[in-house]
PDB file of C-alpha atoms in Angstrom:
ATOM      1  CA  UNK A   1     109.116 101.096  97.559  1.00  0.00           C
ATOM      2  CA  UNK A   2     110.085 105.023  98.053  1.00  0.00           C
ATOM      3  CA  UNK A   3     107.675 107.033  99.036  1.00  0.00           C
ATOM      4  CA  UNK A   4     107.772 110.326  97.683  1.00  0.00           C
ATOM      5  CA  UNK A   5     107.591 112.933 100.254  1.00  0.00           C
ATOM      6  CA  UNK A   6     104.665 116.274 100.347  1.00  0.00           C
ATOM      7  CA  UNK A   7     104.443 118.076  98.852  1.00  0.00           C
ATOM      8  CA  UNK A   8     104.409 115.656  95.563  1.00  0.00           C
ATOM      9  CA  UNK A   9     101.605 117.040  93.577  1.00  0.00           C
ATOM     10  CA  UNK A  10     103.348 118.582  90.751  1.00  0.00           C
ATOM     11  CA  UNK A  11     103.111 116.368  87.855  1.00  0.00           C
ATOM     12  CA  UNK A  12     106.408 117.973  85.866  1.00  0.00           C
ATOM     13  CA  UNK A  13     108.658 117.421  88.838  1.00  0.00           C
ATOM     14  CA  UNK A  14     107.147 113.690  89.184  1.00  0.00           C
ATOM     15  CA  UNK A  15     107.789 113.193  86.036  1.00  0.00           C
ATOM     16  CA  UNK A  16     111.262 114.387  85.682  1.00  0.00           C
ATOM     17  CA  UNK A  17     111.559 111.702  89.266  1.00  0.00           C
ATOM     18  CA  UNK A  18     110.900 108.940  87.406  1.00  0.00           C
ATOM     19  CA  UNK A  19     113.032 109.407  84.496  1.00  0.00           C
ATOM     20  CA  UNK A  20     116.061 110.394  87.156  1.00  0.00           C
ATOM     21  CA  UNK A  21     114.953 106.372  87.889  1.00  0.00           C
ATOM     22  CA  UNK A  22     115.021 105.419  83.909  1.00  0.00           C
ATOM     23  CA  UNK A  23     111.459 106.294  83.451  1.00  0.00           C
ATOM     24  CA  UNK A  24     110.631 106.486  79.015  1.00  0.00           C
ATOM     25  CA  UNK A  25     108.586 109.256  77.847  1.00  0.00           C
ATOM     26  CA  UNK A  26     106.244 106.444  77.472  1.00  0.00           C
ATOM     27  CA  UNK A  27     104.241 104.697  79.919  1.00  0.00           C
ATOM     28  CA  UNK A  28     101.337 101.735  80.841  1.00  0.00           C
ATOM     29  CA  UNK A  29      98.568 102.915  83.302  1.00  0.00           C
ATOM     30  CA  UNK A  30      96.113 101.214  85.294  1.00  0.00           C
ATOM     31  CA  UNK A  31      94.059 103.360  86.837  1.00  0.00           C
ATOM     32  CA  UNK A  32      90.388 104.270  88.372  1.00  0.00           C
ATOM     33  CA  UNK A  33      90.478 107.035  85.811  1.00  0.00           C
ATOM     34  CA  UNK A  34      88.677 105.703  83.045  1.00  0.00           C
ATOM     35  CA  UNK A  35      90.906 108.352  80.367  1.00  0.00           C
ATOM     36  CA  UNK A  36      93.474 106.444  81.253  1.00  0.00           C
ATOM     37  CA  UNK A  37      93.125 102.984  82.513  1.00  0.00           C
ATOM     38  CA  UNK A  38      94.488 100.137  80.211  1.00  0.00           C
ATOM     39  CA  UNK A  39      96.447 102.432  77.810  1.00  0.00           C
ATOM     40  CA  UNK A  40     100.065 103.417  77.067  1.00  0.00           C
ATOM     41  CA  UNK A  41     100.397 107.150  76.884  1.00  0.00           C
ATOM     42  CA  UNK A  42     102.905 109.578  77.277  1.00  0.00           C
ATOM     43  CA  UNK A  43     104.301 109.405  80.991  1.00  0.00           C
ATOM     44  CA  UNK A  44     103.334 113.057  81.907  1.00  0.00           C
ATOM     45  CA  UNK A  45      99.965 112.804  79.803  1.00  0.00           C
ATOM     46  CA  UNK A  46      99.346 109.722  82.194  1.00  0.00           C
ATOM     47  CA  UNK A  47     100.388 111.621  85.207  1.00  0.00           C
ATOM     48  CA  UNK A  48      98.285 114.921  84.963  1.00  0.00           C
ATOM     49  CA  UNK A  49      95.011 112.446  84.735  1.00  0.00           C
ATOM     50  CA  UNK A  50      96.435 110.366  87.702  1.00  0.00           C
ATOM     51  CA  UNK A  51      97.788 112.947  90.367  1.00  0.00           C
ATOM     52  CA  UNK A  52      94.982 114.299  92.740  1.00  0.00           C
ATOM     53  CA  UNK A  53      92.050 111.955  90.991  1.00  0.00           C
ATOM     54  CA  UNK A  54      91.061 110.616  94.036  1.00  0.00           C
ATOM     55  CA  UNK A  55      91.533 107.084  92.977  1.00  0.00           C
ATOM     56  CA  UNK A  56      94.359 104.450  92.874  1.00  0.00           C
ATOM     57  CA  UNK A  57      96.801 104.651  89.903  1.00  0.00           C
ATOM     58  CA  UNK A  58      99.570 102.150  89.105  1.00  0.00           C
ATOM     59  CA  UNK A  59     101.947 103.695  86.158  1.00  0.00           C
ATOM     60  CA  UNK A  60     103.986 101.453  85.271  1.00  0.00           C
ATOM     61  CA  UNK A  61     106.862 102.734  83.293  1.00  0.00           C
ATOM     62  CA  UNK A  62     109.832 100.341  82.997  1.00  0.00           C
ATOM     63  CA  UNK A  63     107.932  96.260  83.528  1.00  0.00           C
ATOM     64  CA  UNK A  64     108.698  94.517  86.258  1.00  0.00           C
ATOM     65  CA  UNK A  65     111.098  97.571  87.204  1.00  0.00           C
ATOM     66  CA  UNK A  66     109.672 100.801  87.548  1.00  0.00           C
ATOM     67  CA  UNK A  67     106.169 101.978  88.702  1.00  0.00           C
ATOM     68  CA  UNK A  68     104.545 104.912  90.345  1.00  0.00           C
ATOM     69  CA  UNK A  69     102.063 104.004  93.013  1.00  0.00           C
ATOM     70  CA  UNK A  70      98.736 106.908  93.657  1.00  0.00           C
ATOM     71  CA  UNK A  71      96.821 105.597  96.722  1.00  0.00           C
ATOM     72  CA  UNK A  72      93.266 106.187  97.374  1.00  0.00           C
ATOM     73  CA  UNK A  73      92.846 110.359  98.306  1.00  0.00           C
ATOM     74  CA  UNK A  74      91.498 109.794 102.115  1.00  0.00           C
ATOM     75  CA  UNK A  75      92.590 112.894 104.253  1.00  0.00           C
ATOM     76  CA  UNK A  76      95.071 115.267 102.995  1.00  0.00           C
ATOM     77  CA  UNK A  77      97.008 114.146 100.116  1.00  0.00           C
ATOM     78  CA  UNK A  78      97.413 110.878  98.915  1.00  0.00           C
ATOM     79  CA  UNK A  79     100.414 109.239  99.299  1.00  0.00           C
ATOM     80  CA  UNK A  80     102.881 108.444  96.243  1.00  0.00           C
ATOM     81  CA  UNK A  81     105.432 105.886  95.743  1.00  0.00           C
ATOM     82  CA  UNK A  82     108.445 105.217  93.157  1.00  0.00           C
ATOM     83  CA  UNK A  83     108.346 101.346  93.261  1.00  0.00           C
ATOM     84  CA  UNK A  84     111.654  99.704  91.987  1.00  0.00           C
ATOM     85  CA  UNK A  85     113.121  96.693  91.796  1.00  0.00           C
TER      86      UNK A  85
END
């Protein structure tokens, strides 16, 4: 797990982060954001619904080797995470 330091809110430069990790242009999201949750999209499609919703989003972009973690928006922003295995 990397956590990705502030500020992180830009969803271009996360997205060009995860594909410096082997991220697709496509990606699987499960998310609180009903828009997105459940459905394979286009990684920064999935991304500029995810980033500052609020709500926990797991993007997961390579299976069981590459996700992005949202956590629930509390105080300040959230905090992000590249997870990799």
């Amino acid at each position: 797990m990397i956590e990705i330091p502030p500020p992180n809110s830009c969803t271009s430069e996360l997205a060009n982060l995860l594909q410096k990790h082997g991220a697709g242009k496509q990606c699987y999201a499960l998310s609180f954001n009903g828009d997105i949750d459940g459905k394979e999209l286009l990684l920064l499609t999935v991304l500029k619904h995810a980033v500052d919703y609020g709500f926990p989003s797991l993007i997961v972009c390579i299976p069981n080797k590459l996700a992005y973690f949202e956590a629930e928006q509390v105080y300040g922003p959230p905090p992000r995470y590249i997870l990799k295995r």
